[in-house]
C-alpha angles and dihedrals in degrees: 000000000000129000087190094061092046090051088055092043091052096047107054122164095192135029134199122198110210109205096020111177145186090213105106092213093060126092089228090062094051095044092051091047092050093048092050094046096043097074098245108169100205131081116292110202121189117205114204131146091201104044127062090198135012119205086348094304119123109255128213121223095223143004092257090058093059112119092228141011107268120227089219134023123198109204111208099167127110121283095257094064101043099090093052090048091053090052090050092047090052092051089049091052102252110142104185131056139172114210114204099177117115134197098047116163122236089257092050091050093050090049090050093048092050092047093048092051092049091047092046091235120147113222133209109194143319107217092028140131094228136239135307123191104175098185090065094035093247117153102167093164143089092241119146094228143027134244135212130233115278145145101265125090119206125197122182139173090202119075090195091056089050090058091049093050092049090053093049094045092051090052091049093042091238118152133202136226090205132359111195130180105197098179112183094357092228091161118349107051142177095275094055092047093047090054091052097042093043088063097038112111093204092059118078098169137016126217121196133193108194132187097167140352118210103183103044096173094055091044097052092044092052094040093051091051092049094045090057090067106028142008116280113194123187142189112200116191126207100068090150129048091250091047091049090052091050090050090049091052091046100052105004126232131104119291125225128201115291091233089062091056088052088056091048095052092046093048091050093052092245131135119240120203128190105226146355093276090058091044091055090048093047090049091058096045104033110019094045093042107028097170111121119246114256091216134001101234117112129210119205126207116188141165091207127059096209097054089046091055090047090054093049092050092049092047097050093042087056093053091257126145135230122224116248104227116224122241088248093055093045092050091051091049093048089059093059099037103063096180092067140040093181102066114172139156117320090050107216113195091177130240097275094059116134121228088254093057090045091053092047093052091046093051092049091054094043090055097041111113094219094052109089099146124037132188113195115200122192128184116194122246138158092263096037109056111191098223093054090053092048088054090052090052094048094045094046093049091050090060090064127070110252093238093051102048128084123256105267130200126172140210117199105185122214133039121248095022093045100042097085090050093051090046091052092049091051090051089055093045092249110143111239134185139189099232137031090238091051091051092049092048089052091049091051088057086066091048094050091044089052091052093048092048090054087062087068096054110030117112112229123223116252115259114217094190094099090100088067092061124090103177098176095050090050091049091053090054092049091051091048093052091049091047087054088051092245109145097159116061121191125202099285090052098037091051090064091060095039092052089066088062096048093257110140121213125191116258107276130191126194129222128183099198135031089252092054088048089057092051093047090050091054090053093048096047128233145323098044140174119231119204132179117237110218131141088200096066115059097185107036097173090064091061099039095265093132124059122176136200100026106174108191141028096252091053090051093052094046092047091050091052092047091047092052092048093048093050092047089055095044100037106020092173096047118125109237114198098175138267136303121214128200133177107247111263118221105257100176110122094002126124114230118218137176127211123184140177119209131179112231129195111268092356102065117204120008129182123231128196127190145121123300116269142097126313105007101204127173090265090060097046146059112239133213136176118234139269097069128186125187094276094048089048088054090053090051091053091046090049090052090054093046091050091049094238092114116045133189102243123206094251134139090254132027123221112280096241095191092057091042088056089051090050091051092051090053091051088049090052090050089056092049096045100044112052091173091067108094100174142008129193120189106179125184110014112184111218113197136140091000092303130114119210120186113216098181127022134173129181127186121205135200132167104261113229115206111233121208094212100041136047120221096230124051091222124037109245126223106297096236090169088074094060114106141160118247137187119224125217090261088060094249122134125243140163125245112201145139114278121260132208087245089064094074097104093046090046091053090053088048091052091049091050094061117104120236089252093053092047090050092051092048100043101026091236146031107293126179119246113284118264127221096271092050092047091048090056090050095051103032096063133162103243090201094068108016139030136197119189119198133186113218132187133182111240126170091346094309129106103230128195108228101180145346137209119194132194125187114195124202113240089258089057088224099117133023132192119216136200131179136188132173128203107268096238093046100058117125094038096102094257094129094055093048094048094045093047090051090052092049093049091049092051090050091052090052093052095248111165102198133024117193142172143168132225140168121272090242091059091088094158092060093044093051092047091051091049091052090051092054102261118151108237123210135163125234102207093184093055095032093231141115120244119211118193130178120186102211097186089066094052117109 
């Protein structure tokens, strides 16, 4: 990926239209018309072998006859000619092309992709509408309408959706910073555009319409970075199996479960909406007003009881919350609402309220300390004209400073009578909706977005379970099973691997015949559970392959024979490996859970949590992407409760959620450490007295093949391979390692330990101490695109951070910026050299070409260290700073 090439792509000074036409039914006709009418200032050059002029503009018979090399070419010819045209454009020197053609076969796409790479031509498309950049007047598309400059960027894989959005935006007078139809994403994709738009000052919010994502790791990395600075809202199609198949046919690429995409969007701090209606609503509430809610509670003001009740129902059914009005606020409202002395939320001022009463009630709520979010509902009547009330809202809000007033959304019910009011609200940037339910749904977008954003900045608790993990011993077992050609592991085999991650399985014995089963049962003691071992049958209980509470040896043998006969009749080709026997575990009062790991297309391994039972599918589970820490495990448990797949049973003891979080993090670590594990099923897990006992476990194995174009995990886990012990100049021991989210508290103490002089040298000024959000961004980093090394040492029972070096790579991984700071009372111990060397080595391993930093002239220690490490030192007299540059690709 390259932000640099997108910047060039999106800032052309000249455009050529290949296949320009005077035939109104051709794409080349529409693209030329749109370019000429859009106000683009640069040369527009039609290429057509059949027309001397197109739309009155002199045409050129071929690319080679163009008077100059265009910055951008829009290819409007049929799909069979595109590859040859790309080759010709590359030879001519054009580096950027939009490909409109649809319906290309897999072979044609591969040929086009190969040709574009060889010709060094960047592609947008194929199967796309084109590109609109309103602030430079560029409409390089075959859209039916135009758009105006704005602050929202829109990216879509569907050309039809692009047309719909353009229509809607024109009606709502909403403009765009960029409007991009990416089509099949053969070259330029969502991740690359998110990286560009996330840094673009003109873009305040990003909207996505997604059919399929090929490179999940790049996408989530770019989306997370963008979502830190601005709202990112997405529609992802393919919620159903049929829809997923249609999306696959439309854009190609393998489809994963929709629940996994939910987990992705949540993890990235994005907002997912279900359809275009929700996207329009979210645009009004979130994209136009991206400030996060302070709290989630909503206050409702209405002049109609019924609509107020509808709004409350919709809010509570969506897991929303109502504001509890204070006694002071209720007393003030009771004075202006004479029909009632029991005012509550929703605040109903009744249909006969005059504008004066309406304004009084509104002002009371706007000044109430507990009211941070306000929905105003208005139903039209002869004495309550909508437009007059909209004017009251706008005028009253304008009397308050923006930062001091609550977040306000409105619902003006009706059509003709309400339209002027909604128009007036839109003019004053007040979100407005047709129905109470629509307004509440839009509000809940803000709530969900707030929750997802908190994922990016919450500090997880430390998990002390690492001592229970023996990665190398587990890996040896996995390799041995594979060497023995065992790819399906039943409970007695799986338990050996799981034990090395502190996951306890019930004692399990194996028998290969019914007679052996009888003998094993006698040794175990009754009652016992008898289970068939077969890799061919994923859910054995559904076909009678599991029988519980067998109480004597004869019953065990007869049941084993009957089980074998039944399976042979039902699944004659099934592979039967024998039976497993377990002494019945006491289940009374225990919760029964199920945890699974599945490998999904594009995503790799995902973790599922639900209740014990048969056939845990994505619909019956909450889903998370590894790696998990304690906080993310908490979110997974909460998501399972919200989805209704994990219920609080009326039992003597509830599930110990802290220990369940710890268990989930160990399963996550198992997934990370053992790439040859493709699936895990733990079902059921008995949760009782803070303990978790697995009664049935299966693991499937397969030799993992490293792929050059795809990473196994969607999110890069903690790079434990970079952790090492070091010795300081005072002969004390310390640990040099990448930073973790759990380091936030220690990092805050480190920040507070710096002297004013050291802070000034590091930050070029006197900055206040960092707050939680700033520290979260420093400790919860994306190891794929940035790195922070710290040196820690245990002193007086505390793990102190002594120093930190930080490198931030551009998405192209061409250049990286570095910064380094050492605890004021630890300078002179060699920390700076160790931290800087670690940063340099990491940048080399990532293929970074240049690492650079700046410091003040008085920071002589940093300057001397950089010089020793091979940095070129120069002084910027204008800025009064020292530049330090190291060209890594020349290092031996």
